[in-house]
Coordinates of C-alpha atoms in Angstrom, one line a residue:
X18 CA 0.6 20.8 136.3
X19 CA -2.0 20.4 139.1
X20 CA -1.9 21.4 142.7
X21 CA 0.6 19.5 144.8
X22 CA -0.8 20.8 148.1
X23 CA -4.4 21.7 148.9
X24 CA -4.6 23.9 152.0
X25 CA -7.7 23.2 154.0
X26 CA -7.0 25.5 156.9
X27 CA -9.0 28.7 157.5
X28 CA -7.4 32.1 157.3
X29 CA -5.3 33.1 160.4
X30 CA -3.9 29.6 160.9
X31 CA -0.4 30.4 159.7
X32 CA -1.5 30.4 156.1
X33 CA 0.9 33.1 154.9
X34 CA 3.9 31.4 156.5
X35 CA 2.7 28.2 154.9
X36 CA 2.5 29.9 151.6
X37 CA 6.1 31.1 151.8
X38 CA 7.3 27.7 152.9
X39 CA 5.5 25.9 150.1
X40 CA 6.8 28.3 147.5
X41 CA 10.3 27.5 148.7
X42 CA 9.8 23.7 148.8
X43 CA 7.9 23.5 145.5
X44 CA 9.6 26.2 143.6
X45 CA 6.3 27.6 142.3
X46 CA 3.4 30.0 143.0
X47 CA 1.1 29.3 145.9
X48 CA -2.4 30.8 145.9
X49 CA -3.5 32.9 148.9
X50 CA -5.9 35.7 149.5
X51 CA -3.0 38.0 148.6
X52 CA -3.2 36.7 145.0
X53 CA -6.9 37.5 144.8
X54 CA -6.4 41.1 145.6
X55 CA -3.2 41.4 143.6
X56 CA -4.9 40.2 140.4
X57 CA -8.2 42.0 141.1
X58 CA -11.3 41.8 139.0
X59 CA -10.7 38.4 137.3
X60 CA -10.1 36.7 140.6
X61 CA -13.0 38.5 142.2
X62 CA -15.3 37.3 139.5
X63 CA -14.1 33.7 139.6
X64 CA -14.4 33.3 143.3
X65 CA -17.8 35.1 143.3
X66 CA -18.9 32.4 140.8
X67 CA -17.6 29.7 143.2
X68 CA -19.5 31.2 146.1
X69 CA -22.6 31.4 143.9
X70 CA -22.5 27.6 143.3
X71 CA -21.0 27.6 139.8
X72 CA -19.4 24.3 138.7
X73 CA -15.6 23.8 139.2
X74 CA -15.1 24.2 135.4
X75 CA -16.2 27.8 135.7
X76 CA -14.0 28.9 138.6
X77 CA -11.1 26.4 138.9
X78 CA -9.1 28.4 136.4
X79 CA -8.4 30.8 139.3
X80 CA -5.7 28.3 140.3
X81 CA -4.1 27.8 137.0
X82 CA -0.3 28.2 137.2
X83 CA -0.2 27.6 141.0
X84 CA 1.4 24.6 142.6
X85 CA -0.5 24.9 145.9
X86 CA -3.4 26.7 147.5
X87 CA -3.9 27.9 151.0
X88 CA -6.1 30.3 153.0
X89 CA -9.4 31.7 151.9
X90 CA -11.0 31.6 149.4
X91 CA -9.7 28.2 148.2
X92 CA -9.9 26.5 151.6
X93 CA -13.7 26.6 151.4
X94 CA -13.5 24.2 148.5
X95 CA -10.7 22.0 149.8
X96 CA -12.7 18.8 149.2
X97 CA -13.4 19.5 145.6
X98 CA -9.8 20.7 145.0
X99 CA -8.5 17.5 146.6
X100 CA -10.7 15.5 144.3
X101 CA -9.6 17.4 141.2
X102 CA -5.9 16.9 142.3
X103 CA -5.8 13.3 143.5
X104 CA -2.0 13.3 144.1
X105 CA -2.1 16.4 146.2
X106 CA -1.3 16.4 149.9
X107 CA -4.1 18.1 152.0
X108 CA -2.7 20.3 154.7
X109 CA -5.1 21.4 157.5
X110 CA -3.5 24.3 159.3
X111 CA -4.9 24.9 162.7
X112 CA -4.4 27.0 165.8
X113 CA -4.1 25.7 169.4
X114 CA -7.8 26.4 170.0
X115 CA -10.9 27.9 168.4
X116 CA -10.6 30.8 170.9
X117 CA -7.0 31.5 169.7
X118 CA -8.1 31.4 166.1
X119 CA -11.0 33.8 166.8
X120 CA -8.9 36.3 168.7
X121 CA -6.5 36.5 165.7
X122 CA -9.1 36.5 163.0
X123 CA -11.3 39.1 164.8
X124 CA -8.4 41.6 165.1
X125 CA -7.3 41.2 161.5
X126 CA -9.4 39.7 158.7
X127 CA -12.8 40.2 160.3
X128 CA -12.1 43.8 161.5
X129 CA -11.1 44.6 157.9
X130 CA -14.4 43.1 156.6
X131 CA -16.4 45.1 159.1
X132 CA -14.7 48.4 158.7
X133 CA -13.4 48.3 155.1
X134 CA -14.9 50.1 152.1
X135 CA -18.5 48.9 151.8
X136 CA -18.4 49.5 148.0
X137 CA -15.2 47.5 147.4
X138 CA -16.1 44.7 145.1
X139 CA -13.2 42.6 146.5
X140 CA -14.2 43.0 150.1
X141 CA -17.9 42.4 149.3
X142 CA -17.0 39.2 147.6
X143 CA -14.9 38.1 150.6
X144 CA -17.7 39.1 153.0
X145 CA -20.2 36.9 151.1
X146 CA -17.7 34.0 150.9
X147 CA -16.8 34.1 154.5
X148 CA -20.4 34.4 155.7
X149 CA -21.3 31.5 153.5
X150 CA -18.5 29.4 155.0
X151 CA -18.6 30.1 158.7
X152 CA -22.0 31.8 159.1
X153 CA -20.7 35.1 160.7
X154 CA -17.6 37.0 161.2
X155 CA -19.2 39.2 163.9
X156 CA -20.6 36.6 166.3
X157 CA -17.8 34.9 168.1
X158 CA -19.7 31.8 169.2
X159 CA -21.0 31.1 165.6
X160 CA -17.6 31.6 164.1
X161 CA -15.8 29.4 166.6
X162 CA -18.3 26.6 166.2
X163 CA -17.8 26.8 162.5
X164 CA -14.0 26.7 162.8
X165 CA -14.3 23.5 164.9
X166 CA -16.9 22.0 162.5
X167 CA -14.7 22.8 159.5
X168 CA -11.6 21.2 161.0
X169 CA -13.5 18.1 162.1
X170 CA -15.0 17.7 158.6
X171 CA -11.6 17.9 156.9
X172 CA -10.3 15.2 159.2
X173 CA -13.3 13.0 158.7
X174 CA -13.5 13.4 154.9
X175 CA -9.8 13.3 153.9
X176 CA -8.0 9.9 153.7
X177 CA -5.4 9.8 156.5
X178 CA -2.6 9.0 154.0
X179 CA -3.2 12.3 152.3
X180 CA -3.8 14.5 155.3
X181 CA -1.3 16.6 157.4
X182 CA -2.8 18.4 160.4
X183 CA -0.3 21.2 161.0
X184 CA 0.3 24.1 163.4
X185 CA 2.9 26.8 162.6
X186 CA 5.0 25.5 165.6
X187 CA 5.4 22.2 163.8
X188 CA 7.7 23.9 161.2
X189 CA 9.1 22.2 158.2
X190 CA 9.1 18.6 159.4
X191 CA 5.5 17.3 158.8
X192 CA 5.2 19.1 155.5
X193 CA 8.5 17.9 154.1
X194 CA 7.8 14.4 155.2
X195 CA 4.4 14.4 153.4
X196 CA 6.0 15.8 150.2
X197 CA 9.1 13.6 150.5
X198 CA 11.5 16.5 150.2
X199 CA 14.5 17.5 152.4
X200 CA 14.1 19.8 155.3
X201 CA 15.6 23.2 154.5
X202 CA 18.4 24.5 156.6
X203 CA 16.9 27.9 157.1
X204 CA 14.3 28.7 159.7
X205 CA 10.7 28.2 158.9
X206 CA 9.1 31.5 157.8
X207 CA 7.1 33.4 160.4
X208 CA 5.1 36.2 158.9
X209 CA 1.9 38.1 159.0
X210 CA 1.4 38.2 162.8
X211 CA -1.7 40.1 164.1
X212 CA 0.6 43.0 164.8
X213 CA 2.1 43.1 161.3
X214 CA -1.4 42.8 159.8
X215 CA -2.7 45.7 161.9
X216 CA 0.3 47.8 161.2
X217 CA -0.3 47.6 157.4
X218 CA -3.7 49.2 158.0
X219 CA -2.4 51.8 160.5
X220 CA -4.5 50.3 163.3
X221 CA -3.4 50.9 166.9

């Protein structure tokens, strides 16, 4: 079974909520940064290979057994994943602005990359991957420009009939329509806010 959804949105665009929603809709596992750290060394090595330019055949197995992928690291290779999974819907999750995205990412993911254990193999892999994708997680102007460039590229390179540009406020509707599945009766999941993220690390 290949991927039914390829998430093209950067981290901190509602990707964890999207992960939970897709797991409900597709009744399968959805790859997210959480899975990278949950599995550990194998995932680190596979995504390190991807960041180093290895061919898909060497790192694509990181997504074996998953019905969808969202968040970093996979969003960096959304175009290749969409090509390898030609029936998949491509979901570009976005925030209301580059500034809103930066404020959220800077207080969560990027703070962890800056202050986390410098000897952690997982964090070092993510640092390398994120720098390679957006240039910097310390310079706001560089990162925001990269966010806008990435989103514009996804829209330009993805056929419109495969693409859903989605914000968390959009909820179930656009995703269910693209997947041709019923809209669930329960509320759309809302998880991993900046406050929840910071609380996990004991940050004020």
